[in-house]
Structures are given as C-alpha cells and as structure tokens.
Amino acid sequence: MPLLDSLRSLSPAALRLVWMRLFIYLGVQCAYFIGVVGTLTYVMGGGVAENALGIVLLNGCIVLGSFVGGPLLDRVGPRRFFSVVVAALVATSLIYQLLAQSVAGVLVGAALLGSSWGLGDLVAKSFPAYLTDDADELKTMNSVIFTVSNAAVIVGPLMGGFVSAVASPQAVFWLLGICSLIAVVPAAGFRPTRDPHAGSVEAARSAGGARPDSSLRAGFRSVFGSPALALLFWSCFFSFFGYGAFDPLESLYYRDVLRVDVSWMGWLSAAAGVGGVVGSMLLMRLPTHRVNVRTLLVVLASEGVFALLYVGTPWLVFACAGQILLGVAFGMLTPLLSTLVQTHAPLSTIGRVNAVMGFGNNVAGVAPLLCAPALAEVLGVQGTLVLASLLVLCMPLVIAVARRREIALLVDEEAGRLRSPKTLGERSS
C-alpha cells in the first residue's frame, strides 16, 4: 500500500500520533549522534574509551527511562504520559547547554538524553495499541509511524550536520527542545479509543476487588510467560548483541578508516534514514499473514549481511551503500517487531512489556561496549566492526535452527489469529 493511501486509511487519532512521534524523534536524531558522539570525538578529541563510556551511559539510561516510563504509561494513560515525555526532552535540551564544555558534562548530557529517549520510545512502541487491536491496521499504523521516524533519521542528522558546521556539535541540542515543543500541537487533540485500564478493571472485579499488579514485574511476567513474546525478546537480544560495538567505534571508523570529517556523521546517518523509509514502506506491502517471527529472523540476518558491506572496506561509496541497505533492514524490523509485540501483549501491560523488550535490546548493546576497546586494540577499529557484523548475521540463523519447531507453531498460531475476530493479546488480557 503506497504511503499516501496508508495515511488516508488512518484514523484522525492515528494521524496525530504519527505527527507526535515524528517531532519528538526528529529532535532526538538531531541531538544524539552529532551532539554526543560527535562532541566527544571531534571537539573533545576522545577515543574508543570515551565514546564507549558515553554510549554505555546513554543506553543504560534508555533502559532506566523505559523502566520508569512503562509502569507510568500503564498507570496514567498515553495523554498524560506524552506530556512527561515532552517535558523531559525540553529539560534535557536546556541542561545540556550548561554541561557540554567538558567530557564529564557531555557524559552527564548523554545520560539525560538516554533517560528522556527511553521515555519517548514508548510513544511509537505502545501508543498504537491504544487505538486498535486489528492486526492489519496495526501493521499499517506501525509502518507509517516508522516511515516518518526514518524520515527523521534523514532530516535530523542533516539538520544536525548543518548546525554543527555553522556553530558546534553541542548546539544541535537546541533542536531537541524546539522539535519537542512542536509535538505538543498534534498531541493536544489526541484521544485513545481503547481504555488502557479496561483489562485491569475487569481483572480486579473478577478477583473480588483486589488491585492488579502495577509494578514492572507484571511486564516481565507477560514477556516470559508468553512463548511468542519470549522468543521475540531473545531473538532481538542475541542479534543486537553485535551492534554494541558499533556505537563507540563508528565515529572512529569515519575518522580513521574512511578519513572523513564530522559532517559525514550526519550524511551517513541520513543515508541510513533513506533506507529506513524504503524498508518501512516495504513492510506496508508485506501480506499480513507474513507478519510473524520467521520473517523477523530473516530481517535480522539480513542486517548482518548489510553491516558487513557497510564496514568491510575503507571506501566511502561502499559505506554509503551499506548504510542505505542496513537502513532498509532496520526500517522493516522496527515496525514488524512493534506490530508483533502489540499483537501479543495484553493492553493493560503494554507499556511495561515494551519496557522489558527495550531492556533486552539495550542490555545486549551495552555488554559489548565493555570489551570493544580491548578488541579494537587487537583487531583494529574496522576488524572489530567486521567481527560484530558477523555476529549479527549468525545469531538469527542459529535461533532459526535451534527453535524451528517452536517457530513453526507460533507461525501457525499467528495465522490462526488472522482468522479470529480477537487478537492474542486481547484474549490473554
């Protein structure tokens, strides 16, 4: 389905959600890579260790933000939660201006950005479930949301690259606050059409008035108590494990292997965004019966192939081609994963389930950061990135073989769900 047709098929509330996600994510993309990693590498003259520490702090605080945000979203609902997200992003934008004059200050800024980013990620990953439980509609909505998100991956780094060229890498954080404030406009009329607490109220009544568990433990129980959610969690965890080496080494790969200046951090990130838009739009054309864990594993493995093209040579043209193709794979992966999680997760714990899923992805990214400096000393920056890419390629293939029977059962179950008037998540709640 073409993008314009998909936009026309969305409800007014879904269209508002698309704009809300676009503006907050645009601000994050303006600030993250150039504002944090670019400042450490080009302004502070940092190396692998400084970049690794910055990314560890950022990823760790993304987890913290989602852990705080998941229960909060389930408790207060999407409208009030979005106000918290905007406030956190604007505060980060302002505070960073006072901190970014030293390595320690940039690291604190990275922690603040990670915390607010963790909150904001729940908007795209959880809010669609408040608007519909139809599998085909969820696929379309998520595809559109992540198409515009990937457009932000193009525009954000370009904006950041321009600002860093005329001012400084630190100045890109002003764009974070401005974009976040603009997101308030579409959010003003956003109204969920499904009651986020309906399942909890029903459960409380059936339990004789006992209050349901509102802690993060309920999210862990939902994930690991569901074969589908547990398989999604571990598949992404082991695949994302390889990407942990990319964050602290990418800027050094640009500087020392490709030999390009800081502005190319923006241009190459934008190239990935171009691919992301294509990937998200390809998912719109994917038949709904193909939206399953088997397709997810194929997409994860393809990321490893494209990552090898991206970092496997010292030539800029291959890096650009690899970034675009890697963006295509990511562009398909994110809305596909979000659709599957929203389909299988009970609405009453959707925020906490996504917090747990984000926890797995970010912990998988943090662990390799601890050994990336040592590996880079032995293998070099490029050698370490190639090794990481091979890991990304191999892990989904191993899971596909080791869990083939369970995957086959889940694919059959998901096909049966398409013939049912209720989703698995609704039945389980």
Coordinates of C-alpha atoms in Angstrom, one line a residue:
M1 CA 0.0 0.0 0.0
P2 CA 1.6 3.4 -1.0
L3 CA 2.3 5.8 1.8
L4 CA -0.4 8.3 0.8
D5 CA -3.0 5.6 0.7
S6 CA -1.8 4.4 4.1
L7 CA -2.1 7.9 5.5
R8 CA -5.6 8.3 4.2
S9 CA -6.6 4.9 5.7
L10 CA -5.5 6.1 9.2
S11 CA -8.0 7.5 11.8
P12 CA -7.6 11.1 12.9
A13 CA -6.1 9.9 16.2
A14 CA -3.6 7.7 14.4
L15 CA -2.6 10.7 12.2
R16 CA -2.0 12.8 15.3
L17 CA 0.1 10.0 16.7
V18 CA 2.2 10.0 13.5
W19 CA 3.0 13.7 13.9
M20 CA 3.7 13.4 17.6
R21 CA 6.2 10.6 17.0
L22 CA 7.8 12.5 14.1
F23 CA 8.6 15.7 16.0
I24 CA 10.0 14.1 19.2
Y25 CA 12.1 11.6 17.2
L26 CA 13.3 14.3 14.9
G27 CA 14.7 16.2 17.9
V28 CA 16.4 13.1 19.3
Q29 CA 18.0 12.4 15.9
C30 CA 19.2 16.0 15.6
A31 CA 20.9 15.6 19.0
Y32 CA 22.2 12.1 19.5
F33 CA 24.9 11.1 17.1
I34 CA 26.4 14.5 16.5
G35 CA 25.6 16.1 19.8
V36 CA 27.0 13.3 22.0
V37 CA 29.4 11.1 19.9
G38 CA 30.4 13.9 17.6
T39 CA 31.3 16.2 20.5
L40 CA 33.3 13.5 22.2
T41 CA 35.2 12.5 19.1
Y42 CA 35.8 15.8 17.3
V43 CA 35.6 18.5 20.0
M44 CA 37.0 16.7 23.0
G45 CA 39.4 14.6 20.9
G46 CA 38.1 11.4 22.6
G47 CA 38.8 7.8 21.6
V48 CA 37.2 4.4 22.0
A49 CA 37.1 4.5 25.8
E50 CA 35.4 7.9 26.0
N51 CA 32.9 7.0 23.3
A52 CA 32.2 3.6 24.9
L53 CA 31.5 5.2 28.2
G54 CA 29.2 7.8 26.7
I55 CA 27.2 5.1 24.9
V56 CA 27.1 2.9 28.0
L57 CA 25.6 5.8 29.9
L58 CA 23.2 6.6 27.2
N59 CA 22.0 3.1 26.6
G60 CA 21.8 2.3 30.3
C61 CA 19.7 5.4 30.9
I62 CA 17.4 4.5 27.9
V63 CA 16.7 1.3 29.9
L64 CA 16.2 3.4 33.1
G65 CA 13.8 5.7 31.2
S66 CA 11.8 2.9 29.8
F67 CA 11.6 1.1 33.2
V68 CA 10.3 4.3 34.7
G69 CA 8.1 5.1 31.7
G70 CA 6.5 1.6 31.2
P71 CA 4.6 1.5 34.6
L72 CA 3.9 5.2 34.4
L73 CA 2.3 4.8 30.9
D74 CA 0.1 1.9 32.1
R75 CA -0.9 3.9 35.1
V76 CA -1.7 7.4 33.7
G77 CA -2.5 6.6 30.1
P78 CA -1.0 8.0 26.8
R79 CA -2.1 11.6 27.0
R80 CA -0.6 12.5 30.4
F81 CA 2.4 10.3 29.6
F82 CA 3.2 12.3 26.5
S83 CA 3.3 15.5 28.5
V84 CA 6.0 13.9 30.7
V85 CA 8.0 12.9 27.6
V86 CA 8.0 16.4 26.1
A87 CA 8.9 17.9 29.5
A88 CA 11.9 15.5 29.8
L89 CA 13.2 16.2 26.3
V90 CA 12.9 20.0 26.7
A91 CA 14.7 19.9 30.1
T92 CA 17.5 17.8 28.5
S93 CA 17.9 20.3 25.7
L94 CA 18.3 23.2 28.2
I95 CA 20.5 21.5 30.7
Y96 CA 22.9 20.2 28.1
Q97 CA 23.9 23.8 27.2
L98 CA 25.3 24.2 30.7
L99 CA 27.1 20.9 30.7
A100 CA 28.7 20.4 27.3
Q101 CA 32.0 22.2 28.0
S102 CA 33.8 19.1 29.3
V103 CA 33.9 15.4 28.8
A104 CA 32.2 14.8 32.1
G105 CA 29.5 17.3 31.2
V106 CA 28.9 15.6 27.9
L107 CA 28.6 12.2 29.6
V108 CA 26.0 13.6 32.0
G109 CA 24.2 15.0 29.0
A110 CA 24.3 11.6 27.4
A111 CA 22.7 10.1 30.5
L112 CA 19.9 12.8 30.4
L113 CA 19.3 12.2 26.7
G114 CA 19.1 8.5 27.3
S115 CA 16.6 8.8 30.1
S116 CA 14.2 11.0 28.1
W117 CA 14.8 8.9 24.9
G118 CA 13.7 5.8 26.9
L119 CA 10.5 7.6 27.8
G120 CA 9.9 8.8 24.3
D121 CA 10.4 5.4 22.6
L122 CA 7.2 4.1 24.3
V123 CA 5.2 6.5 22.2
A124 CA 5.9 4.6 19.0
K125 CA 6.1 1.2 20.5
S126 CA 3.0 1.3 22.8
F127 CA 0.5 4.1 21.7
P128 CA -0.8 2.2 18.6
A129 CA -2.3 -0.5 20.8
Y130 CA -4.5 2.2 22.5
L131 CA -6.1 2.9 19.1
T132 CA -6.8 -0.5 17.6
D133 CA -6.3 -4.3 18.1
D134 CA -6.8 -5.2 14.4
A135 CA -3.6 -6.9 13.1
D136 CA -3.8 -5.4 9.6
E137 CA -4.5 -1.9 11.0
L138 CA -1.6 -2.2 13.5
K139 CA 0.8 -3.2 10.7
T140 CA -0.2 -0.2 8.6
M141 CA -0.1 2.2 11.5
N142 CA 3.3 1.0 12.7
S143 CA 4.7 1.1 9.1
V144 CA 3.6 4.7 8.7
I145 CA 4.9 5.7 12.2
F146 CA 8.3 4.2 11.5
T147 CA 8.4 5.5 7.9
V148 CA 8.2 9.1 9.3
S149 CA 10.6 8.1 12.0
N150 CA 13.1 7.0 9.4
A151 CA 12.4 10.3 7.5
A152 CA 13.5 11.9 10.8
V153 CA 16.7 9.8 10.7
I154 CA 17.4 11.6 7.3
V155 CA 16.3 15.1 8.2
G156 CA 17.6 15.1 11.8
P157 CA 21.3 14.4 11.1
L158 CA 21.2 16.7 8.1
M159 CA 19.9 19.5 10.4
G160 CA 22.4 18.5 13.0
G161 CA 25.2 18.4 10.4
F162 CA 24.3 21.9 9.3
V163 CA 24.1 23.3 12.8
S164 CA 27.4 21.7 13.8
A165 CA 29.1 23.1 10.7
V166 CA 28.0 26.7 11.3
A167 CA 28.1 26.6 15.1
S168 CA 29.3 23.5 17.1
P169 CA 28.2 19.9 17.7
Q170 CA 26.9 20.9 21.1
A171 CA 24.5 23.4 19.6
V172 CA 22.4 20.6 18.0
F173 CA 20.7 20.0 21.4
W174 CA 18.7 23.2 20.9
L175 CA 16.9 21.4 18.0
L176 CA 15.9 18.7 20.5
G177 CA 13.9 21.2 22.6
I178 CA 12.4 23.0 19.7
C179 CA 11.1 19.9 17.9
S180 CA 9.7 18.5 21.2
L181 CA 7.7 21.7 21.8
I182 CA 6.2 21.5 18.3
A183 CA 5.0 17.9 19.1
V184 CA 2.6 19.5 21.6
V185 CA 0.4 20.8 18.8
P186 CA -0.8 17.4 17.4
A187 CA -0.8 15.9 20.9
A188 CA -3.5 18.4 22.0
G189 CA -6.3 16.6 20.2
F190 CA -5.0 13.0 20.6
R191 CA -7.6 10.7 22.3
P192 CA -7.2 7.0 22.8
T193 CA -10.1 4.8 21.5
R194 CA -9.4 1.8 23.7
D195 CA -9.5 2.0 27.5
P196 CA -5.9 1.4 28.8
H197 CA -7.3 0.2 32.1
A198 CA -10.2 -1.9 30.9
G199 CA -8.4 -5.2 31.4
S200 CA -7.1 -4.2 34.8
V201 CA -10.6 -3.2 36.0
E202 CA -12.1 -6.4 34.7
A203 CA -9.4 -8.5 36.4
A204 CA -9.9 -6.6 39.7
R205 CA -13.6 -7.3 39.6
S206 CA -13.1 -11.0 38.9
A207 CA -10.6 -11.2 41.7
G208 CA -13.1 -9.8 44.3
G209 CA -11.8 -6.2 44.1
A210 CA -8.1 -7.0 44.5
R211 CA -5.9 -4.4 42.7
P212 CA -3.9 -5.9 39.8
D213 CA -0.1 -5.7 39.9
S214 CA 1.0 -2.3 38.6
S215 CA 4.8 -2.9 39.0
L216 CA 7.4 -3.7 36.4
R217 CA 7.2 -7.3 37.4
A218 CA 4.0 -7.7 35.5
G219 CA 5.8 -6.7 32.3
F220 CA 8.4 -9.4 32.9
R221 CA 5.7 -12.0 33.6
S222 CA 3.9 -11.0 30.4
V223 CA 7.0 -11.4 28.3
F224 CA 8.4 -14.6 29.7
G225 CA 5.0 -16.1 30.3
S226 CA 4.2 -15.8 26.6
P227 CA 6.1 -18.1 24.2
A228 CA 5.7 -15.6 21.4
L229 CA 7.0 -12.6 23.4
A230 CA 9.8 -14.6 24.9
L231 CA 11.0 -15.7 21.5
L232 CA 10.9 -12.1 20.2
F233 CA 12.8 -11.0 23.3
W234 CA 15.7 -13.5 22.9
S235 CA 15.9 -13.2 19.1
C236 CA 16.4 -9.5 19.2
F237 CA 18.7 -9.7 22.3
F238 CA 21.2 -12.1 20.7
S239 CA 21.1 -10.3 17.3
F240 CA 21.5 -6.8 18.9
F241 CA 24.5 -8.1 20.9
G242 CA 26.7 -7.5 17.9
Y243 CA 25.6 -3.9 17.5
G244 CA 27.1 -2.9 20.8
A245 CA 30.5 -2.5 19.2
F246 CA 29.2 -0.1 16.6
D247 CA 28.3 2.9 18.7
P248 CA 31.7 3.7 20.2
L249 CA 33.6 2.7 17.0
E250 CA 31.6 4.2 14.2
S251 CA 32.8 7.7 14.6
L252 CA 36.4 6.4 14.8
Y253 CA 35.7 4.4 11.6
Y254 CA 34.7 7.6 9.9
R255 CA 37.7 9.5 11.1
D256 CA 40.4 6.9 10.9
V257 CA 39.4 4.5 8.2
L258 CA 37.1 6.4 5.8
R259 CA 39.0 9.6 6.7
V260 CA 36.0 12.0 6.5
D261 CA 35.1 15.0 8.7
V262 CA 32.4 15.3 11.4
S263 CA 29.7 16.4 8.9
W264 CA 29.8 12.9 7.4
M265 CA 28.4 11.5 10.6
G266 CA 25.3 13.4 9.6
W267 CA 25.4 12.4 5.9
L268 CA 25.9 8.7 6.5
S269 CA 23.2 8.6 9.2
A270 CA 20.9 10.3 6.7
A271 CA 21.8 7.6 4.2
A272 CA 20.6 5.0 6.7
G273 CA 17.4 7.0 7.1
V274 CA 16.8 6.9 3.3
G275 CA 17.0 3.1 3.5
G276 CA 14.8 3.1 6.6
V277 CA 12.0 4.9 4.8
V278 CA 12.2 2.3 2.0
G279 CA 12.1 -0.5 4.5
S280 CA 9.1 0.8 6.4
M281 CA 7.2 1.3 3.2
L282 CA 8.1 -2.3 2.1
L283 CA 6.5 -3.6 5.2
M284 CA 3.3 -1.9 4.2
R285 CA 3.3 -4.2 1.1
L286 CA 4.1 -7.3 3.2
P287 CA 1.0 -9.5 3.4
T288 CA -0.4 -9.6 6.9
H289 CA 0.0 -13.4 7.1
R290 CA 3.7 -12.8 6.7
V291 CA 3.9 -10.7 9.8
N292 CA 5.4 -13.3 12.0
V293 CA 8.6 -14.3 13.9
R294 CA 10.0 -16.2 10.9
T295 CA 10.0 -13.0 8.8
L296 CA 11.6 -11.2 11.8
L297 CA 14.5 -13.6 11.8
V298 CA 15.1 -13.2 8.1
V299 CA 15.2 -9.5 8.5
L300 CA 17.6 -9.7 11.5
A301 CA 20.0 -11.9 9.5
S302 CA 20.0 -9.5 6.5
E303 CA 21.1 -6.8 8.8
G304 CA 24.4 -8.7 9.4
V305 CA 25.0 -9.0 5.6
F306 CA 24.4 -5.3 5.0
A307 CA 26.5 -4.4 8.1
L308 CA 29.5 -6.3 6.5
L309 CA 29.1 -4.2 3.4
Y310 CA 29.0 -1.0 5.5
V311 CA 32.2 -1.5 7.5
G312 CA 34.1 -4.1 5.4
T313 CA 36.0 -1.7 3.2
P314 CA 37.9 1.6 3.5
W315 CA 35.8 3.1 0.6
L316 CA 33.1 5.7 1.2
V317 CA 30.9 4.5 -1.7
F318 CA 30.6 1.0 -0.1
A319 CA 29.9 2.6 3.3
C320 CA 27.1 4.6 1.8
A321 CA 25.6 1.6 0.1
G322 CA 25.9 -0.5 3.2
Q323 CA 24.2 2.2 5.3
I324 CA 21.3 2.5 2.9
L325 CA 20.7 -1.3 2.8
L326 CA 21.2 -1.6 6.6
G327 CA 18.6 1.2 6.9
V328 CA 16.2 -0.8 4.7
A329 CA 16.5 -3.8 7.0
F330 CA 16.1 -1.7 10.2
G331 CA 13.2 0.1 8.5
M332 CA 11.4 -3.3 8.2
L333 CA 12.5 -4.6 11.6
T334 CA 11.2 -2.0 13.9
P335 CA 7.6 -1.8 12.8
L336 CA 7.5 -5.5 12.3
L337 CA 8.7 -6.1 15.9
S338 CA 6.3 -3.4 17.3
T339 CA 3.3 -5.0 15.5
L340 CA 4.1 -8.4 16.9
V341 CA 4.6 -7.1 20.4
Q342 CA 1.4 -5.0 20.3
T343 CA -0.5 -8.1 19.0
H344 CA 0.7 -10.5 21.6
A345 CA 0.9 -8.2 24.7
P346 CA -2.1 -7.5 26.9
L347 CA -3.2 -3.9 26.7
S348 CA -3.1 -3.5 30.5
T349 CA 0.7 -4.1 30.5
I350 CA 1.7 -2.8 27.0
G351 CA 4.0 -0.1 28.5
R352 CA 5.8 -2.5 30.8
V353 CA 6.1 -5.2 28.1
N354 CA 7.8 -2.7 25.8
A355 CA 10.0 -1.5 28.7
V356 CA 11.2 -5.1 29.1
M357 CA 11.7 -5.6 25.4
G358 CA 13.7 -2.3 25.3
F359 CA 15.7 -3.5 28.3
G360 CA 16.7 -6.6 26.4
N361 CA 17.8 -4.7 23.3
N362 CA 19.8 -2.1 25.2
V363 CA 21.5 -4.5 27.6
A364 CA 22.5 -6.5 24.5
G365 CA 24.0 -3.3 23.2
V366 CA 25.8 -2.3 26.4
A367 CA 27.6 -5.6 27.1
P368 CA 29.9 -5.5 24.0
L369 CA 30.8 -1.9 24.9
L370 CA 32.9 -3.2 27.8
C371 CA 35.1 -5.3 25.5
A372 CA 35.1 -3.0 22.4
P373 CA 38.2 -1.0 23.5
A374 CA 40.2 -4.2 24.1
L375 CA 39.1 -5.8 20.8
A376 CA 39.9 -2.6 18.9
E377 CA 43.4 -2.7 20.3
V378 CA 43.9 -6.2 19.0
L379 CA 41.8 -6.2 15.8
G380 CA 41.7 -2.5 15.0
V381 CA 38.5 -0.5 14.7
Q382 CA 37.5 -2.0 11.3
G383 CA 38.3 -5.5 12.3
T384 CA 36.2 -5.2 15.4
L385 CA 33.2 -3.9 13.4
V386 CA 33.5 -6.8 10.9
L387 CA 33.5 -9.3 13.7
A388 CA 30.4 -7.6 15.2
S389 CA 28.7 -7.7 11.8
L390 CA 29.4 -11.5 11.5
L391 CA 27.8 -12.0 15.0
V392 CA 24.7 -10.1 13.8
L393 CA 24.4 -12.3 10.8
C394 CA 24.9 -15.6 12.6
M395 CA 22.7 -15.3 15.7
P396 CA 19.3 -15.3 13.9
L397 CA 20.4 -18.3 11.8
V398 CA 21.3 -20.2 15.0
I399 CA 18.0 -19.3 16.6
A400 CA 16.0 -20.3 13.5
V401 CA 17.6 -23.8 13.5
A402 CA 17.6 -24.3 17.3
R403 CA 14.0 -23.2 17.8
R404 CA 12.5 -24.3 14.4
R405 CA 9.6 -26.3 16.0
E406 CA 8.6 -23.6 18.3
I407 CA 8.8 -21.0 15.4
A408 CA 6.6 -23.3 13.2
L409 CA 3.9 -23.5 16.0
L410 CA 4.0 -19.7 16.5
V411 CA 3.6 -19.0 12.8
D412 CA 0.6 -21.4 12.7
E413 CA -0.9 -19.7 15.7
E414 CA -0.4 -16.2 14.2
A415 CA -2.1 -17.4 11.0
G416 CA -5.0 -18.6 13.1
R417 CA -5.2 -15.3 14.8
L418 CA -5.8 -13.5 11.5
R419 CA -8.9 -15.6 11.1
S420 CA -10.1 -14.7 14.6
P421 CA -12.1 -11.5 15.5
K422 CA -9.8 -11.1 18.6
T423 CA -6.1 -10.8 18.9
L424 CA -3.9 -13.0 21.0
G425 CA -3.2 -10.0 23.3
E426 CA -6.9 -9.3 23.8
R427 CA -7.6 -13.0 24.7
S428 CA -4.7 -13.1 27.1
S429 CA -5.8 -10.0 28.9

